[in-house]
PDB file of C-alpha atoms in Angstrom:
ATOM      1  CA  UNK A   1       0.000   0.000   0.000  1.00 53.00           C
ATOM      2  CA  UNK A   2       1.497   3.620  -0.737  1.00 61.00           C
ATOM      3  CA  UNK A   3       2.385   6.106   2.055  1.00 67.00           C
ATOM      4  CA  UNK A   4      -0.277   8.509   0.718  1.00 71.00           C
ATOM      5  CA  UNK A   5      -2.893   6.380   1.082  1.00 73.00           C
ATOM      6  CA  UNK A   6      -2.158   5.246   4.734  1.00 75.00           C
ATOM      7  CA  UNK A   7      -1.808   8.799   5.783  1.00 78.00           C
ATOM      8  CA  UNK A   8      -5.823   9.503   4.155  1.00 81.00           C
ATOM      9  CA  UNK A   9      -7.058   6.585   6.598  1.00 80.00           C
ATOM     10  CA  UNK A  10      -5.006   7.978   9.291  1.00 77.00           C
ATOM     11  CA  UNK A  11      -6.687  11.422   8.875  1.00 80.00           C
ATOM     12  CA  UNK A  12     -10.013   9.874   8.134  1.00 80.00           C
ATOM     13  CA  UNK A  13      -9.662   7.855  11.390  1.00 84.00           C
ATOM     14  CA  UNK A  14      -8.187  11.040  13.448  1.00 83.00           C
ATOM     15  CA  UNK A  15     -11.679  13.049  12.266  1.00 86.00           C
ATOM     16  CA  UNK A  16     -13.473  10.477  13.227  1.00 85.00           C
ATOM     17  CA  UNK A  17     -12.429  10.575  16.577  1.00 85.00           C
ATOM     18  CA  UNK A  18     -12.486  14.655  16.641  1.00 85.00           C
ATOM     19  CA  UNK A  19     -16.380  14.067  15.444  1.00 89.00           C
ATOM     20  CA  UNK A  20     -17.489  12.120  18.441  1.00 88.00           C
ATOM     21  CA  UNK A  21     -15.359  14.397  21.214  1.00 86.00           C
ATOM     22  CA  UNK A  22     -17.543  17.379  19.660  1.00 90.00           C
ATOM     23  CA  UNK A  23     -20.285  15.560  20.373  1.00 91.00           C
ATOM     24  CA  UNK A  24     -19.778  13.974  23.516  1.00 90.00           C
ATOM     25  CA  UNK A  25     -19.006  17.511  24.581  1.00 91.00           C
ATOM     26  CA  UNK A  26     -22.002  19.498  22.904  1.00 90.00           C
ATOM     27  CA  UNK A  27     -24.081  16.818  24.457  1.00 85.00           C
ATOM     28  CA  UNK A  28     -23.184  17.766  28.196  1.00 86.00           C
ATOM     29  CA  UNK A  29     -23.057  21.689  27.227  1.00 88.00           C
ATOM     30  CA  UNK A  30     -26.753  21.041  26.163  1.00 84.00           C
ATOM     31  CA  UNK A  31     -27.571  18.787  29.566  1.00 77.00           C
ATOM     32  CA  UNK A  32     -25.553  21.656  31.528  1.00 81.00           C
ATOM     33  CA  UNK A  33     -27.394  24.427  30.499  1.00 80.00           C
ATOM     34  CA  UNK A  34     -30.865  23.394  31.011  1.00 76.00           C
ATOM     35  CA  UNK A  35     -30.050  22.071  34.346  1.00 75.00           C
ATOM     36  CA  UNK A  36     -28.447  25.436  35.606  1.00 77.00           C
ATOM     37  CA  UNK A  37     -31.638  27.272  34.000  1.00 74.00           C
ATOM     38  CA  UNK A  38     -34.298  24.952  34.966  1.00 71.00           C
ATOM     39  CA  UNK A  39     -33.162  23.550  38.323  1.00 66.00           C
ATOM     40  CA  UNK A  40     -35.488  26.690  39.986  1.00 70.00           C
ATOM     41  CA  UNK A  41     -38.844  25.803  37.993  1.00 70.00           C
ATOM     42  CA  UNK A  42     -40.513  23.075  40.433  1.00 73.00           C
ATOM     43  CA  UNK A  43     -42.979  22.238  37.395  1.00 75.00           C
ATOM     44  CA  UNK A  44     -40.144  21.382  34.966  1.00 70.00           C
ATOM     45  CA  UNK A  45     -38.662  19.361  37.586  1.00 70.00           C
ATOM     46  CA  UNK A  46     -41.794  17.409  38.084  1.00 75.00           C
ATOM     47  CA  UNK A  47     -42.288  17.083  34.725  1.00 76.00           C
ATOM     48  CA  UNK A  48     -38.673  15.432  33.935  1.00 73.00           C
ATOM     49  CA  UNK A  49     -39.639  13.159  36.536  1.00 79.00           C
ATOM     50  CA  UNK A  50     -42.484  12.513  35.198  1.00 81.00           C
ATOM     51  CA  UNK A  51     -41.157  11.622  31.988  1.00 78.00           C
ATOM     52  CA  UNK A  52     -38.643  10.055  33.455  1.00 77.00           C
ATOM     53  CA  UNK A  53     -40.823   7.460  35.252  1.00 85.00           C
ATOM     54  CA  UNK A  54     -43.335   7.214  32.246  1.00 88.00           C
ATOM     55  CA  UNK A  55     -39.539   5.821  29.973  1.00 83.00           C
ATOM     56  CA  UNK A  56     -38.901   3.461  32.391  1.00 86.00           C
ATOM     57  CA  UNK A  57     -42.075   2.025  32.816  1.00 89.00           C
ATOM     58  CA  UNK A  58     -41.599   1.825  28.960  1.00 90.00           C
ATOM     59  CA  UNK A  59     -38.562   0.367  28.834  1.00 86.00           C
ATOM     60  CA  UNK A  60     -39.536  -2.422  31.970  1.00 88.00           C
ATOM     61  CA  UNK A  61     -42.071  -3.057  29.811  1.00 90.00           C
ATOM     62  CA  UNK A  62     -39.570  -3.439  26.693  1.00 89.00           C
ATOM     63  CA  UNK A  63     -37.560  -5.517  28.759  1.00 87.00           C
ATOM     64  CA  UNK A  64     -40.219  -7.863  29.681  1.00 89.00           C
ATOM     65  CA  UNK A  65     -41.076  -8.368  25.946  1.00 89.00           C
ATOM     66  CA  UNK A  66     -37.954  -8.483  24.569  1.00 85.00           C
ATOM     67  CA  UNK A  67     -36.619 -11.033  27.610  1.00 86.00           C
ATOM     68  CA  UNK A  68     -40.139 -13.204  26.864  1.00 85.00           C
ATOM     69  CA  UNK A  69     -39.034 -12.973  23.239  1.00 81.00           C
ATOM     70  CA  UNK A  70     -35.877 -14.010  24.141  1.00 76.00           C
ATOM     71  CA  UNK A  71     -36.866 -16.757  25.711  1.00 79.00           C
ATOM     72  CA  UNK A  72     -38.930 -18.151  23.362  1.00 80.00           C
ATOM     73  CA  UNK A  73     -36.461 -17.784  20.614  1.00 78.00           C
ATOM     74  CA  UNK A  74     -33.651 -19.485  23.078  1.00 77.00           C
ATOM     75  CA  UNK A  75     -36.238 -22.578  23.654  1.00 78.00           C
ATOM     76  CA  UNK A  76     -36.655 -22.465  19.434  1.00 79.00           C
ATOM     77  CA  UNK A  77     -32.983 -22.412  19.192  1.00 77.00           C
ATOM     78  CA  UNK A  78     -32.840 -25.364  21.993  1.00 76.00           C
ATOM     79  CA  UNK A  79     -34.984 -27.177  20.234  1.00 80.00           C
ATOM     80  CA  UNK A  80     -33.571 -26.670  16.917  1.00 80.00           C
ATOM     81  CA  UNK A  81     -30.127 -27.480  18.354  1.00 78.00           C
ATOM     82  CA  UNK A  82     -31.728 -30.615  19.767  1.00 79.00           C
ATOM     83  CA  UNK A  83     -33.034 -31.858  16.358  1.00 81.00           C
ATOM     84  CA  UNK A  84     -30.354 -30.604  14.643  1.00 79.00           C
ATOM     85  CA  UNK A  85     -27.787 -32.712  17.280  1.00 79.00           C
ATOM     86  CA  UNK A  86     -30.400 -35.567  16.781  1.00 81.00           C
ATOM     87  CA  UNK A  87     -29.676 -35.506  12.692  1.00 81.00           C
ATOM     88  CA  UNK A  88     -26.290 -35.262  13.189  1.00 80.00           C
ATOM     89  CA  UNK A  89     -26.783 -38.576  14.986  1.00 80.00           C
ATOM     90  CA  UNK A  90     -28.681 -40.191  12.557  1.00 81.00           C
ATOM     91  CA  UNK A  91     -26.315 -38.738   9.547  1.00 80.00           C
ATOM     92  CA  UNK A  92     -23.251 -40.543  11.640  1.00 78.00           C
ATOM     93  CA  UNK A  93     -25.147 -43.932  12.235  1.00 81.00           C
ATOM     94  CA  UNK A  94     -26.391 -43.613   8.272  1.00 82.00           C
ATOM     95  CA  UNK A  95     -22.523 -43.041   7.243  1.00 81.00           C
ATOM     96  CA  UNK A  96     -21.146 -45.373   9.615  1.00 79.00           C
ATOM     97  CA  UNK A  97     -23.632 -47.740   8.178  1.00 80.00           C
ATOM     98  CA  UNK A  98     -22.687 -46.999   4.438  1.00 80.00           C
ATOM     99  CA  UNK A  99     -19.320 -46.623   5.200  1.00 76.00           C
ATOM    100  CA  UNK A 100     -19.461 -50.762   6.422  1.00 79.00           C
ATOM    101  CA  UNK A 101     -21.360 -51.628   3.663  1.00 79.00           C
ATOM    102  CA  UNK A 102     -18.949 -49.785   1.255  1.00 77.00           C
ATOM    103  CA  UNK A 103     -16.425 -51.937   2.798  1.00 76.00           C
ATOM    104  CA  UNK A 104     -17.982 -55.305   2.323  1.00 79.00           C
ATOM    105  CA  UNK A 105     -18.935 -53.802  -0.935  1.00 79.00           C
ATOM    106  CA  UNK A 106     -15.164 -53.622  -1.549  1.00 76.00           C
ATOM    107  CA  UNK A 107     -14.065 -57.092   0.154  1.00 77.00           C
ATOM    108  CA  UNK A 108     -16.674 -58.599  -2.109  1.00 79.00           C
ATOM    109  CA  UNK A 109     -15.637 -57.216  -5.156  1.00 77.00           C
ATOM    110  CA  UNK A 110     -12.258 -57.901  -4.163  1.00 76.00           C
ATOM    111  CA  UNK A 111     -12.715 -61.611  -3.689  1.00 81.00           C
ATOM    112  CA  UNK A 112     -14.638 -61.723  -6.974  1.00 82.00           C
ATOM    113  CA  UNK A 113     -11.063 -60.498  -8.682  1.00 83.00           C
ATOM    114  CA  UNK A 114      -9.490 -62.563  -6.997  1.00 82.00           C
ATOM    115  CA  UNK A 115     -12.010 -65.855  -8.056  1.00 82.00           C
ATOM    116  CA  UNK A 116     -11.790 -64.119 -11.362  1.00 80.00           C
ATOM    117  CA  UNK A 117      -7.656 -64.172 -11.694  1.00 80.00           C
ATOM    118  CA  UNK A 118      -7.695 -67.552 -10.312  1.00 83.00           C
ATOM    119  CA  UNK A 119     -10.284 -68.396 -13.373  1.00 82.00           C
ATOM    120  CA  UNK A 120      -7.895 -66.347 -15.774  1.00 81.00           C
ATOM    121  CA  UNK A 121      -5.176 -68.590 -14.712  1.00 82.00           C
ATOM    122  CA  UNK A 122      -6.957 -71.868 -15.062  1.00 82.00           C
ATOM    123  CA  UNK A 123      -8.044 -70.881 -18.481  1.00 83.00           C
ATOM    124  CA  UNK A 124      -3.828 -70.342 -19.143  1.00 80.00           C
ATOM    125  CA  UNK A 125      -3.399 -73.479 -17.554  1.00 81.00           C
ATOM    126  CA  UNK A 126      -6.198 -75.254 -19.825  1.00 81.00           C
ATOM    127  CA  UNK A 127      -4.745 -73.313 -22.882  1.00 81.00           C
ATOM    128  CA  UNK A 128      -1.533 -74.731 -22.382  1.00 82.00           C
ATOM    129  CA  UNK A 129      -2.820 -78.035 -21.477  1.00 80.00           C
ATOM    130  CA  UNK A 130      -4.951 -78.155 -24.545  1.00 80.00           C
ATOM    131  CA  UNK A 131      -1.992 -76.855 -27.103  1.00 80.00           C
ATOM    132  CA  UNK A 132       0.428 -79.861 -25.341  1.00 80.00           C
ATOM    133  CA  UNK A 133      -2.832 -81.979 -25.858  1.00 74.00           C
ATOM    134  CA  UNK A 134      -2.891 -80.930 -29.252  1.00 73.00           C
ATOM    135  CA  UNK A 135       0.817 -81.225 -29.979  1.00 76.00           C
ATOM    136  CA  UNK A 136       0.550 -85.087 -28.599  1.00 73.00           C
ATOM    137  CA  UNK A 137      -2.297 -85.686 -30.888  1.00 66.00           C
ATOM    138  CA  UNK A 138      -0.614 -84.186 -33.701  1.00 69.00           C
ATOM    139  CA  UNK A 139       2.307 -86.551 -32.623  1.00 70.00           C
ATOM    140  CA  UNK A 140      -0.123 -89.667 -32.371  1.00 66.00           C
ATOM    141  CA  UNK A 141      -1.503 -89.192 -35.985  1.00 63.00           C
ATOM    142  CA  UNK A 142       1.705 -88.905 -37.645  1.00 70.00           C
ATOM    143  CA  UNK A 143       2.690 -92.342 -35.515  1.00 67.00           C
ATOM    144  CA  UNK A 144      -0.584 -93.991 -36.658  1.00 60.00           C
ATOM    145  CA  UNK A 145      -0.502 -92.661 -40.556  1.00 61.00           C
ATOM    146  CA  UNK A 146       3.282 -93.843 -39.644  1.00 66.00           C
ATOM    147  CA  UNK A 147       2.277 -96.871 -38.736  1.00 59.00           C
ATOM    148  CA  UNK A 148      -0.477 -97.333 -41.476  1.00 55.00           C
ATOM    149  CA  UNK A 149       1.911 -96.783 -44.423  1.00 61.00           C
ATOM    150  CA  UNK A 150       4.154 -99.515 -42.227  1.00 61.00           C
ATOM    151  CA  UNK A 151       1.230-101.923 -42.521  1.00 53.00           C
ATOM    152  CA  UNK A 152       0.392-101.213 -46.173  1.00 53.00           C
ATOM    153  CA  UNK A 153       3.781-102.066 -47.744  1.00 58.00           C
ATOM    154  CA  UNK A 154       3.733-105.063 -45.515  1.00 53.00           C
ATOM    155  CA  UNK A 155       0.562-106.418 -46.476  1.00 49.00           C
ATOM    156  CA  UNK A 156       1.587-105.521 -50.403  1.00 51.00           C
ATOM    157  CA  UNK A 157       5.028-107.310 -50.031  1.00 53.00           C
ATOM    158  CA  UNK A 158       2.884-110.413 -48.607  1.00 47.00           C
ATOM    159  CA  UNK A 159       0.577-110.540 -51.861  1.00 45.00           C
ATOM    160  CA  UNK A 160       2.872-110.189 -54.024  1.00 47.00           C
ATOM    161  CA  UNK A 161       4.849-113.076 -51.942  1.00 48.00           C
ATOM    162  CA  UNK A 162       1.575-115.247 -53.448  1.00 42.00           C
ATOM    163  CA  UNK A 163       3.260-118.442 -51.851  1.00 38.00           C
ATOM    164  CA  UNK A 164       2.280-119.525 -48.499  1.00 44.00           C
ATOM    165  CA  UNK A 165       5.140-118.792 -45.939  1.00 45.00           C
ATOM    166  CA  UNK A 166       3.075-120.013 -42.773  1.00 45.00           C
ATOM    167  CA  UNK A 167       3.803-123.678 -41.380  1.00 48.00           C
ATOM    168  CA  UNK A 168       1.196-125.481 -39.196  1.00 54.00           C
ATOM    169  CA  UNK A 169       2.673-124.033 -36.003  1.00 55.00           C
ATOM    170  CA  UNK A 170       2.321-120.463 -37.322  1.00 56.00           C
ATOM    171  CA  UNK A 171      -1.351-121.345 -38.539  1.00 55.00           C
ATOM    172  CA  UNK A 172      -2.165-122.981 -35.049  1.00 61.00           C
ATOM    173  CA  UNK A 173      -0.855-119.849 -33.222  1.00 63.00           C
ATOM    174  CA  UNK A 174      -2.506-117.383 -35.318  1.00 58.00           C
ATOM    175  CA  UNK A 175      -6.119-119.361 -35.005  1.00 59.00           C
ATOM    176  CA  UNK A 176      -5.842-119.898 -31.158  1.00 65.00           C
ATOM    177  CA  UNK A 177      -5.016-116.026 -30.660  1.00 61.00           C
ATOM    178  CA  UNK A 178      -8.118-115.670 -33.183  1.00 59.00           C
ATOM    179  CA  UNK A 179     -10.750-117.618 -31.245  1.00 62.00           C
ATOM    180  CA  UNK A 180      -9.653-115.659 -28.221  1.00 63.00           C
ATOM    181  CA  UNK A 181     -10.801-112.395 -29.730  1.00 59.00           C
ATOM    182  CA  UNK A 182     -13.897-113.870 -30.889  1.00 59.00           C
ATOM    183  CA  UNK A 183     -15.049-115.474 -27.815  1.00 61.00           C
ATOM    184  CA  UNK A 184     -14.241-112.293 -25.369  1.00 57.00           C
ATOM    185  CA  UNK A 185     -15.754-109.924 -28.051  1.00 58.00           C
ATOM    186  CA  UNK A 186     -19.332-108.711 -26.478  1.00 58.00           C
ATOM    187  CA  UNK A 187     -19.698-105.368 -27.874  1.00 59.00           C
ATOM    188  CA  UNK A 188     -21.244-104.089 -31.176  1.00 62.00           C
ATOM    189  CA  UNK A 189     -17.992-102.560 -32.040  1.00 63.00           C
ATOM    190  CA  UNK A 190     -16.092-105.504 -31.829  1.00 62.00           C
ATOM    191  CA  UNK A 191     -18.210-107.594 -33.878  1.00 62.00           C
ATOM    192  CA  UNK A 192     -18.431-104.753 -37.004  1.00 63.00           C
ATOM    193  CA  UNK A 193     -15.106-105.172 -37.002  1.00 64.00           C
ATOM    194  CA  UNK A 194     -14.789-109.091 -37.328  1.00 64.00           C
ATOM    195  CA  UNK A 195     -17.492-108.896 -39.983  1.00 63.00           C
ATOM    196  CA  UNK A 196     -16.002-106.340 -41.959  1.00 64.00           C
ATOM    197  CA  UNK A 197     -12.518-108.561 -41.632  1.00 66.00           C
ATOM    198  CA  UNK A 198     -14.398-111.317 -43.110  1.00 63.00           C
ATOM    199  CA  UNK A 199     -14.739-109.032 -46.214  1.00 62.00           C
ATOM    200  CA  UNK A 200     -11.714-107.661 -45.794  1.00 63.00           C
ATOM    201  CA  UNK A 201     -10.303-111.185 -46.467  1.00 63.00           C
ATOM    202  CA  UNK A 202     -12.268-112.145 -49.189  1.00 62.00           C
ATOM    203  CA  UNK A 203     -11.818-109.125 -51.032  1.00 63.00           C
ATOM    204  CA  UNK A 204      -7.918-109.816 -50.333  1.00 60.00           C
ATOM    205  CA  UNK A 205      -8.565-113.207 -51.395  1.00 59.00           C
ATOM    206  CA  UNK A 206     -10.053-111.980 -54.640  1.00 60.00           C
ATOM    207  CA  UNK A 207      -7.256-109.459 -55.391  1.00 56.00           C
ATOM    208  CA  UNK A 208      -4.754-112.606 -55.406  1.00 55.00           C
ATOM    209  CA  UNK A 209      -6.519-114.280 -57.801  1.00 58.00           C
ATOM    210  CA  UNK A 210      -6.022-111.481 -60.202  1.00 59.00           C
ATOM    211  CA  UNK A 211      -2.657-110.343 -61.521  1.00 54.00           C
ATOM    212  CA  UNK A 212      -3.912-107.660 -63.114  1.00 56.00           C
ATOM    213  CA  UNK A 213      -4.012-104.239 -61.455  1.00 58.00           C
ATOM    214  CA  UNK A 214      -3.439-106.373 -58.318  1.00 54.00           C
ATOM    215  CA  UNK A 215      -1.495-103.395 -56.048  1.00 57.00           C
ATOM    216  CA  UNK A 216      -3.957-100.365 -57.378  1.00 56.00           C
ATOM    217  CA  UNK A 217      -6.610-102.547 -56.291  1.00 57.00           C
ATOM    218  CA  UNK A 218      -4.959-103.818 -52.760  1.00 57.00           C
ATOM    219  CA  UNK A 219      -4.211 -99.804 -52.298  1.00 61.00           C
ATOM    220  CA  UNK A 220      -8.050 -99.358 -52.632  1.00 60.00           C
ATOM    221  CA  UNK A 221      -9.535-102.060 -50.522  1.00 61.00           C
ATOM    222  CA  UNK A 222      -7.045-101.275 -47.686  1.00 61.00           C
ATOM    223  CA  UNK A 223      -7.916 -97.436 -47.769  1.00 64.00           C
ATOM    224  CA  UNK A 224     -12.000 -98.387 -47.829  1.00 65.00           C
ATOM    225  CA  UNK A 225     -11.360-100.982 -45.102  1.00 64.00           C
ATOM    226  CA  UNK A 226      -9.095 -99.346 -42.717  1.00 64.00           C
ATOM    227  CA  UNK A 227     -11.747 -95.831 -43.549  1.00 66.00           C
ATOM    228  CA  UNK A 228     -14.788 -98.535 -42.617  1.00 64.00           C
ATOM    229  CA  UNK A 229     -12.724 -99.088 -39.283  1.00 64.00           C
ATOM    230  CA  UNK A 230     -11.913 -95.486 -38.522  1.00 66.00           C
ATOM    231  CA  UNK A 231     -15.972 -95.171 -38.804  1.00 66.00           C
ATOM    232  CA  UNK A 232     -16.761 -98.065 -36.660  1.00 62.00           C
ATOM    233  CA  UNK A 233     -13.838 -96.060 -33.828  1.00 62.00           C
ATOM    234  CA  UNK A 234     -13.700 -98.502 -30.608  1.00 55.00           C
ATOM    235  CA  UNK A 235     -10.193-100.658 -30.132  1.00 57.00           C
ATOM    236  CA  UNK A 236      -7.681 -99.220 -32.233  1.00 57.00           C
ATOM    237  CA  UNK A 237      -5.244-102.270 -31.345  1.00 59.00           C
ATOM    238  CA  UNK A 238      -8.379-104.879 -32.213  1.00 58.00           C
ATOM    239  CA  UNK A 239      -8.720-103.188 -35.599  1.00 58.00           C
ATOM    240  CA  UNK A 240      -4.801-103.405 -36.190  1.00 58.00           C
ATOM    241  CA  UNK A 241      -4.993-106.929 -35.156  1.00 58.00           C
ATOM    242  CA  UNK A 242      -7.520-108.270 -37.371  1.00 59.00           C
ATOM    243  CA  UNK A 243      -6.102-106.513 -40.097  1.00 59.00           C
ATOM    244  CA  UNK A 244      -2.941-107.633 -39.775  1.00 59.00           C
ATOM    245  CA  UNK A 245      -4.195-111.444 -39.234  1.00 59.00           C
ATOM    246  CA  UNK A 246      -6.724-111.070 -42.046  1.00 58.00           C
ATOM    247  CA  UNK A 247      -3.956-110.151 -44.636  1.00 55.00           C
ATOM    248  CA  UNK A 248      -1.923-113.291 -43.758  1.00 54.00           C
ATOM    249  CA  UNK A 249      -4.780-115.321 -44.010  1.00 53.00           C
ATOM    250  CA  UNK A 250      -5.722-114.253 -47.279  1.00 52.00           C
ATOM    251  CA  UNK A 251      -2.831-116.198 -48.512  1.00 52.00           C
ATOM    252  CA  UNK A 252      -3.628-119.044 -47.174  1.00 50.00           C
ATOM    253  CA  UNK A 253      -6.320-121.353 -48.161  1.00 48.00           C
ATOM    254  CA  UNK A 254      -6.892-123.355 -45.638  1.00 44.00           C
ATOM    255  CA  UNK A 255      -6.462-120.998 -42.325  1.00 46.00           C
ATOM    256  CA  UNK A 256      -8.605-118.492 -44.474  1.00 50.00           C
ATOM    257  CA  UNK A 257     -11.457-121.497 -45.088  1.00 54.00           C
ATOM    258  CA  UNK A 258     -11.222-122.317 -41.496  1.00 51.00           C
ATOM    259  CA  UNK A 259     -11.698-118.955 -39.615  1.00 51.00           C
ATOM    260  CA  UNK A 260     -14.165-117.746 -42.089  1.00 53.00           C
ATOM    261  CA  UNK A 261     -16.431-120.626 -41.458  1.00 56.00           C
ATOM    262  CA  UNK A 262     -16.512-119.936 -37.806  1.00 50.00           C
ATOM    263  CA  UNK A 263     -16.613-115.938 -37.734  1.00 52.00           C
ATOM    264  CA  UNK A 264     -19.428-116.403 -40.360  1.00 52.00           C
ATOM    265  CA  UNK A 265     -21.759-119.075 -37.873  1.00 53.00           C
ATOM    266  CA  UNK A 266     -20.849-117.233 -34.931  1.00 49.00           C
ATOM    267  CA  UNK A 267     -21.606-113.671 -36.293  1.00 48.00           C
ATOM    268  CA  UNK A 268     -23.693-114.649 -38.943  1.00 50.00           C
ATOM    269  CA  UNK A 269     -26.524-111.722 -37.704  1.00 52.00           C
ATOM    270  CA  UNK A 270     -24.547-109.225 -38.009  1.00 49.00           C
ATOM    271  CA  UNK A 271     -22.917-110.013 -41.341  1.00 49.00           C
ATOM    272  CA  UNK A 272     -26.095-109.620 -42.884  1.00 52.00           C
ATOM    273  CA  UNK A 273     -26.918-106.903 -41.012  1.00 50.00           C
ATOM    274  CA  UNK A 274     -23.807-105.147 -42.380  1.00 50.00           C
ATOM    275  CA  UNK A 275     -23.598-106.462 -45.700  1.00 52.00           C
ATOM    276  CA  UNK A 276     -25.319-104.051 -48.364  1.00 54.00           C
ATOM    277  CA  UNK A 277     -23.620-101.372 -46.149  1.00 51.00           C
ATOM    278  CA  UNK A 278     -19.866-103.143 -46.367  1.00 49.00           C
ATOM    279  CA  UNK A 279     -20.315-104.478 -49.769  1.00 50.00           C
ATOM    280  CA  UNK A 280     -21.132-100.846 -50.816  1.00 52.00           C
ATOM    281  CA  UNK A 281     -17.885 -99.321 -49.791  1.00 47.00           C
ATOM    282  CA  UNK A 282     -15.718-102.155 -50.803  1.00 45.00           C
ATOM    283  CA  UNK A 283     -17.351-102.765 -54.229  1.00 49.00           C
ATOM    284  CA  UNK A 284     -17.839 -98.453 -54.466  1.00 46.00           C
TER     285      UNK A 284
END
């Protein structure tokens, strides 16, 4: 602030002050002079008393109101206090109470994130379980289409080989393990795949006869036959097995003759249940 204007307040301040001594003092001048010229005059005197006594009945009575006002406005006040103290209560209790329920609120929501990362890392877990799932499968189909092509250029080689290799203990050994299958084989599965084997074999049978075209045609019967067997699904080892049985005894008269009679009496149902439907793939 500059000097100039602190030294206008002081003088404003200063004739402020000068203002009120003038009037302080022309006030008692005033109360001085009509007491030294009055004082004599009885009347006068009686009626400043007068007066006098008339303002303070006035002013009792003033009092009285104003104090009775008062009073009621302190019991208003009181009472407005009071209900205002009494919300304050209830505005604490209703905070306290949202401020608890904010707080479960929170634990809740923060156990449901936690649930929900635990769920997030399962689904890792089951994504990485399911893409090393995938990976073994991937490694079991190339074994199996390994395994397939391993089976194929055996079973050519033994057609081609059109003389029978087998001696009487071989034949015995591959009928006894034979009749085993067939008498523990309960299911529907198992016995669509010894009926289509007996097909399989005489189709096999037929392809030896004929020198013509003889591994095109092989290549086509093993593809609708070991397709017919990925249809059927169940034992992947059974299927293998009669396959691999059902080649050798395609070259051989006399094992072929004897297994074929009994898988035809003891399945004979279900060969003609399957025929038109096996006959239809092999002869498509």
């Amino acid at each position: 602030m500059k000097q100039e204007d602190i030294s206008c307040i002081v003088d404003h301040e200063k004739l402020k002050l000068h203002i009120i001594y003038i009037i302080i003092i022309s006030i008692a001048v005033i109360a001085i002079f009509i007491t030294t010229s009055c004082y004599w005059n009885i009347k006068f005197v009686d009626e400043v008393s007068f007066a006098v006594a008339i303002s303070s009945i006035i002013l009792s009575i003033i009092a009285i109101i104003v104090t009775i006002n008062g009073e009621q406005k302190s019991n208003n006040t009181k009472n407005k206090l009071e209900n205002v103290s009494d919300n304050l209560v209830d505005v604490s209790r209703e905070t306290k109470s949202k401020f608890e329920d904010a707080f479960d609120n929170l634990a809740d929501v923060s156990q449901e994130i936690n649930v929900a990362a635990n769920r997030l890392n399962q689904i890792n877990d089951m994504k990485f379980k399911i893409e090393e799932l995938n990976k073994n499968l991937d490694g079991m189909d190339s074994k199996i289409n390994h395994k397939l092509r391993d089976l194929e250029s055996t079973m050519t080689s033994l057609i081609d080989n059109e003389a029978n290799s087998l001696d009487s203990e071989d034949n015995d050994s591959y009928i006894k393990t034979l009749k085993s299958f067939l008498k523990y084989s309960k299911n529907n599965t198992d016995k669509k795949i010894i009926v289509c084997t007996i097909y399989w074999i005489n189709s096999i049978s037929e392809i030896i006869k004929t020198n013509k075209d003889k591994n095109l045609k092989f290549k086509y019967c093993f593809e609708q036959y070991n397709q017919y067997l990925n249809d059927i699904g169940g034992n992947k080892g059974l299927q293998y097995y009669y396959l691999g049985v059902a080649t050798v005894f395609a070259n051989n008269v006399w094992v072929k003759k004897h297994i074929l009679n009994e898988m035809e009496e003891k399945y004979y149902n279900e060969k003609s249940m399957l025929q038109n439907q096996i006959e239809k793939r092999f002869n498509g």
